[in-house]
Amino acid sequence: MNIFRLAGDMTHLFSVLVLLLKIHTIKSCAGISLKTQELYAIVFATRYLDIFTNYISLYNTIMKLIFLGSSFSIVWYMRRHKIVRRSYDKDQDTFRHYFLMLPCLILALIINEKFTFREVMWTFSLYLEAVAILPQLVLLQRTRNIDNLTGQYVFLLGAYRAFYILNWIYRYFTEEHFVHWITWISGLVQTLLYADFFYYYFQSWKNNVKLELPA
Amino acid sequence: TKDQVAKDEL
């Protein structure tokens, strides 16, 4: 494991913790897209199918359990918790997220490294993760008042993707046989989706004003 | 193997 991978995993972990902190302590999920959270739950469920059959390291297993547990509990909070769900911006969060899943599944059936159930599911999770942030970005754009925690959540997610790209560059030069087009291209697409957000995030930080995305 | 390398990430 290199420093970029670790930094990527940690920013990913912090993003989830920030979100859970917001939901659990403030009892609010205002500004958070349930559509994006449901997509992440599906992403982790389909990617970690091998969690108990393919052991890599204790670190990997624990992190997988954290991401699975946190993503499903966030969805539970937003759908079922009697206080939290009242703060959900249902009318603003209208992205038709199920329509993202079908193209990702078809693409995974066509473009994969091996045509097996596990491999297709794993590829599907990569494609879906690449676009899963879209409902959240649309919601951010509609929300006039982006609170700090929501802004930090999306920033940390974007940072996680950026670190993963550095990790792949590092691994490409330090390891043999490390060419994974599917992972790289879907990862790059995913990171580029954050470019616009990053621009406005740094602008607001530099000028010390509240984050607001242009409509 | 190649597969192992891809799957060791999260």
Tab-separated table of C-alpha atoms in Angstrom:
chain	number	residue	atom	x	y	z
A	1	MET	CA	0.000	0.000	0.000
A	2	ASN	CA	1.345	3.415	-0.956
A	3	ILE	CA	0.703	6.793	0.628
A	4	PHE	CA	-1.740	7.890	-2.103
A	5	ARG	CA	-3.899	4.815	-1.695
A	6	LEU	CA	-3.938	5.290	2.078
A	7	ALA	CA	-4.791	8.989	1.710
A	8	GLY	CA	-7.567	8.040	-0.722
A	9	ASP	CA	-9.039	5.458	1.621
A	10	MET	CA	-8.826	7.838	4.570
A	11	THR	CA	-10.543	10.733	2.782
A	12	HIS	CA	-13.207	8.256	1.667
A	13	LEU	CA	-13.604	7.073	5.256
A	14	PHE	CA	-13.747	10.655	6.569
A	15	SER	CA	-16.377	11.587	3.990
A	16	VAL	CA	-18.617	8.809	5.295
A	17	LEU	CA	-17.886	9.773	8.906
A	18	VAL	CA	-18.719	13.428	8.226
A	19	LEU	CA	-22.015	12.383	6.704
A	20	LEU	CA	-22.880	10.012	9.539
A	21	LEU	CA	-21.887	12.670	12.062
A	22	LYS	CA	-24.211	15.154	10.424
A	23	ILE	CA	-27.079	12.695	10.313
A	24	HIS	CA	-26.526	11.189	13.736
A	25	THR	CA	-25.789	14.271	15.828
A	26	ILE	CA	-27.694	17.037	14.043
A	27	LYS	CA	-30.448	14.585	13.048
A	28	SER	CA	-30.547	16.211	9.647
A	29	CYS	CA	-29.894	15.014	6.135
A	30	ALA	CA	-30.703	18.340	4.468
A	31	GLY	CA	-28.802	18.759	1.231
A	32	ILE	CA	-27.919	15.058	1.011
A	33	SER	CA	-29.169	13.118	-1.985
A	34	LEU	CA	-30.837	9.838	-1.051
A	35	LYS	CA	-30.491	8.814	-4.693
A	36	THR	CA	-26.713	9.047	-4.497
A	37	GLN	CA	-26.649	7.200	-1.167
A	38	GLU	CA	-28.759	4.369	-2.583
A	39	LEU	CA	-26.455	4.094	-5.557
A	40	TYR	CA	-23.426	3.865	-3.246
A	41	ALA	CA	-25.114	1.096	-1.245
A	42	ILE	CA	-25.647	-0.814	-4.498
A	43	VAL	CA	-22.060	-0.063	-5.575
A	44	PHE	CA	-20.597	-1.579	-2.408
A	45	ALA	CA	-23.019	-4.519	-2.329
A	46	THR	CA	-22.095	-5.532	-5.891
A	47	ARG	CA	-18.373	-4.839	-5.559
A	48	TYR	CA	-17.749	-6.666	-2.303
A	49	LEU	CA	-19.498	-9.918	-3.224
A	50	ASP	CA	-16.223	-11.687	-2.506
A	51	ILE	CA	-15.781	-10.166	0.934
A	52	PHE	CA	-15.863	-13.507	2.754
A	53	THR	CA	-14.422	-15.716	0.037
A	54	ASN	CA	-11.444	-13.728	-1.195
A	55	TYR	CA	-9.264	-12.644	1.694
A	56	ILE	CA	-6.732	-9.914	0.910
A	57	SER	CA	-5.916	-8.340	4.249
A	58	LEU	CA	-7.565	-7.518	7.551
A	59	TYR	CA	-7.419	-3.857	6.520
A	60	ASN	CA	-9.363	-4.567	3.314
A	61	THR	CA	-12.000	-6.673	5.040
A	62	ILE	CA	-12.588	-4.116	7.798
A	63	MET	CA	-12.800	-1.219	5.340
A	64	LYS	CA	-15.240	-3.152	3.166
A	65	LEU	CA	-17.431	-3.856	6.188
A	66	ILE	CA	-17.323	-0.177	7.157
A	67	PHE	CA	-18.330	0.996	3.672
A	68	LEU	CA	-21.113	-1.583	3.418
A	69	GLY	CA	-22.417	-0.873	6.912
A	70	SER	CA	-22.219	2.901	6.647
A	71	SER	CA	-23.816	3.148	3.201
A	72	PHE	CA	-26.773	0.973	4.165
A	73	SER	CA	-27.234	2.707	7.503
A	74	ILE	CA	-27.234	6.138	5.826
A	75	VAL	CA	-29.983	4.927	3.472
A	76	TRP	CA	-31.860	3.525	6.468
A	77	TYR	CA	-31.557	6.833	8.358
A	78	MET	CA	-32.811	8.865	5.409
A	79	ARG	CA	-35.717	6.546	4.644
A	80	ARG	CA	-36.796	5.267	8.039
A	81	HIS	CA	-35.544	7.401	10.914
A	82	LYS	CA	-38.539	9.392	12.067
A	83	ILE	CA	-36.652	12.647	12.689
A	84	VAL	CA	-33.913	12.478	10.063
A	85	ARG	CA	-36.224	11.679	7.174
A	86	ARG	CA	-38.215	14.877	7.770
A	87	SER	CA	-35.191	16.964	6.746
A	88	TYR	CA	-34.781	15.129	3.436
A	89	ASP	CA	-35.191	17.469	0.445
A	90	LYS	CA	-37.436	15.076	-1.397
A	91	ASP	CA	-38.838	17.616	-3.832
A	92	GLN	CA	-35.383	18.774	-4.881
A	93	ASP	CA	-33.814	15.330	-5.120
A	94	THR	CA	-35.559	14.258	-8.289
A	95	PHE	CA	-32.755	12.669	-10.292
A	96	ARG	CA	-33.989	9.454	-11.915
A	97	HIS	CA	-31.185	7.362	-10.495
A	98	TYR	CA	-32.569	3.991	-11.555
A	99	PHE	CA	-32.035	5.070	-15.134
A	100	LEU	CA	-28.312	5.232	-14.450
A	101	MET	CA	-28.205	1.581	-13.447
A	102	LEU	CA	-29.391	0.023	-16.697
A	103	PRO	CA	-26.726	1.585	-18.962
A	104	CYS	CA	-24.069	0.679	-16.386
A	105	LEU	CA	-25.279	-2.925	-16.325
A	106	ILE	CA	-25.378	-3.162	-20.120
A	107	LEU	CA	-21.919	-1.635	-20.367
A	108	ALA	CA	-20.625	-4.088	-17.757
A	109	LEU	CA	-22.088	-6.991	-19.741
A	110	ILE	CA	-20.330	-5.799	-22.890
A	111	ILE	CA	-17.058	-4.399	-21.565
A	112	ASN	CA	-15.517	-6.536	-18.843
A	113	GLU	CA	-12.316	-8.455	-18.245
A	114	LYS	CA	-14.020	-11.801	-17.842
A	115	PHE	CA	-17.608	-12.842	-18.483
A	116	THR	CA	-18.469	-14.298	-15.101
A	117	PHE	CA	-21.151	-13.208	-12.649
A	118	ARG	CA	-18.679	-11.857	-10.112
A	119	GLU	CA	-16.573	-10.063	-12.682
A	120	VAL	CA	-19.586	-8.454	-14.399
A	121	MET	CA	-20.962	-7.340	-11.016
A	122	TRP	CA	-17.573	-5.925	-10.050
A	123	THR	CA	-17.332	-4.027	-13.351
A	124	PHE	CA	-20.916	-2.806	-12.953
A	125	SER	CA	-20.001	-1.399	-9.517
A	126	LEU	CA	-17.105	0.547	-11.040
A	127	TYR	CA	-19.281	2.072	-13.766
A	128	LEU	CA	-22.053	2.864	-11.308
A	129	GLU	CA	-19.678	4.463	-8.809
A	130	ALA	CA	-18.405	6.732	-11.591
A	131	VAL	CA	-21.837	8.320	-12.007
A	132	ALA	CA	-23.317	7.807	-8.529
A	133	ILE	CA	-22.395	11.343	-7.419
A	134	LEU	CA	-24.541	12.962	-10.156
A	135	PRO	CA	-27.808	13.170	-8.147
A	136	GLN	CA	-25.839	14.744	-5.280
A	137	LEU	CA	-24.222	17.332	-7.566
A	138	VAL	CA	-27.598	18.201	-9.085
A	139	LEU	CA	-29.069	18.600	-5.608
A	140	LEU	CA	-26.147	20.816	-4.530
A	141	GLN	CA	-26.778	23.040	-7.486
A	142	ARG	CA	-30.447	23.378	-6.577
A	143	THR	CA	-29.809	23.996	-2.888
A	144	ARG	CA	-29.246	27.671	-2.258
A	145	ASN	CA	-27.874	27.017	1.186
A	146	ILE	CA	-25.142	24.398	1.191
A	147	ASP	CA	-24.139	23.787	4.791
A	148	ASN	CA	-20.514	23.227	5.698
A	149	LEU	CA	-20.815	19.508	6.399
A	150	THR	CA	-22.453	18.786	3.066
A	151	GLY	CA	-19.771	20.787	1.264
A	152	GLN	CA	-17.042	18.950	3.159
A	153	TYR	CA	-18.657	15.603	2.424
A	154	VAL	CA	-18.561	16.167	-1.336
A	155	PHE	CA	-15.075	17.687	-1.118
A	156	LEU	CA	-13.734	14.621	0.739
A	157	LEU	CA	-15.332	12.289	-1.803
A	158	GLY	CA	-13.666	14.209	-4.623
A	159	ALA	CA	-10.333	14.136	-2.800
A	160	TYR	CA	-10.657	10.363	-2.417
A	161	ARG	CA	-10.994	10.001	-6.183
A	162	ALA	CA	-8.060	12.309	-6.864
A	163	PHE	CA	-5.825	10.320	-4.494
A	164	TYR	CA	-6.832	7.078	-6.170
A	165	ILE	CA	-5.657	8.397	-9.509
A	166	LEU	CA	-2.301	9.332	-7.983
A	167	ASN	CA	-2.229	5.831	-6.509
A	168	TRP	CA	-2.727	4.262	-9.948
A	169	ILE	CA	0.011	6.421	-11.456
A	170	TYR	CA	2.326	5.389	-8.625
A	171	ARG	CA	1.447	1.715	-9.010
A	172	TYR	CA	1.853	1.872	-12.761
A	173	PHE	CA	5.480	2.904	-12.356
A	174	THR	CA	6.325	0.697	-9.376
A	175	GLU	CA	4.497	-2.567	-10.103
A	176	GLU	CA	4.533	-4.980	-12.976
A	177	HIS	CA	1.356	-5.901	-14.840
A	178	PHE	CA	-0.597	-2.983	-13.530
A	179	VAL	CA	-2.764	-1.950	-16.459
A	180	HIS	CA	-6.474	-1.779	-15.753
A	181	TRP	CA	-8.288	0.195	-18.380
A	182	ILE	CA	-11.755	-0.367	-16.974
A	183	THR	CA	-10.782	0.814	-13.503
A	184	TRP	CA	-8.784	3.744	-14.787
A	185	ILE	CA	-11.221	5.144	-17.325
A	186	SER	CA	-14.265	4.855	-15.044
A	187	GLY	CA	-12.189	6.337	-12.205
A	188	LEU	CA	-11.081	9.217	-14.393
A	189	VAL	CA	-14.642	9.958	-15.519
A	190	GLN	CA	-15.731	9.939	-11.889
A	191	THR	CA	-13.006	12.366	-10.849
A	192	LEU	CA	-13.727	14.753	-13.710
A	193	LEU	CA	-17.319	15.063	-12.500
A	194	TYR	CA	-15.942	16.779	-9.399
A	195	ALA	CA	-13.863	19.341	-11.310
A	196	ASP	CA	-16.625	21.927	-11.430
A	197	PHE	CA	-17.468	21.455	-7.761
A	198	PHE	CA	-13.800	21.755	-6.766
A	199	TYR	CA	-13.496	25.013	-8.630
A	200	TYR	CA	-16.356	26.619	-6.701
A	201	TYR	CA	-15.323	24.991	-3.437
A	202	PHE	CA	-11.846	26.551	-3.622
A	203	GLN	CA	-13.280	29.884	-4.742
A	204	SER	CA	-15.546	30.035	-1.714
A	205	TRP	CA	-12.696	28.937	0.547
A	206	LYS	CA	-10.272	31.497	-0.907
A	207	ASN	CA	-12.743	34.348	-0.720
A	208	ASN	CA	-14.105	33.119	2.587
A	209	VAL	CA	-17.701	33.156	1.417
A	210	LYS	CA	-20.419	30.554	1.660
A	211	LEU	CA	-20.317	27.842	-0.949
A	212	GLU	CA	-22.945	28.255	-3.632
A	213	LEU	CA	-23.008	26.643	-7.036
A	214	PRO	CA	-24.302	28.626	-10.010
A	215	ALA	CA	-27.598	27.403	-11.411
B	1	THR	CA	-1.952	-12.468	-10.601
B	2	LYS	CA	-3.585	-9.693	-12.572
B	3	ASP	CA	-6.981	-10.246	-10.960
B	4	GLN	CA	-5.605	-10.049	-7.461
B	5	VAL	CA	-3.995	-6.704	-8.197
B	6	ALA	CA	-7.253	-5.129	-9.342
B	7	LYS	CA	-9.255	-6.509	-6.430
B	8	ASP	CA	-6.905	-5.385	-3.668
B	9	GLU	CA	-8.350	-1.877	-3.863
B	10	LEU	CA	-11.559	-0.666	-2.329
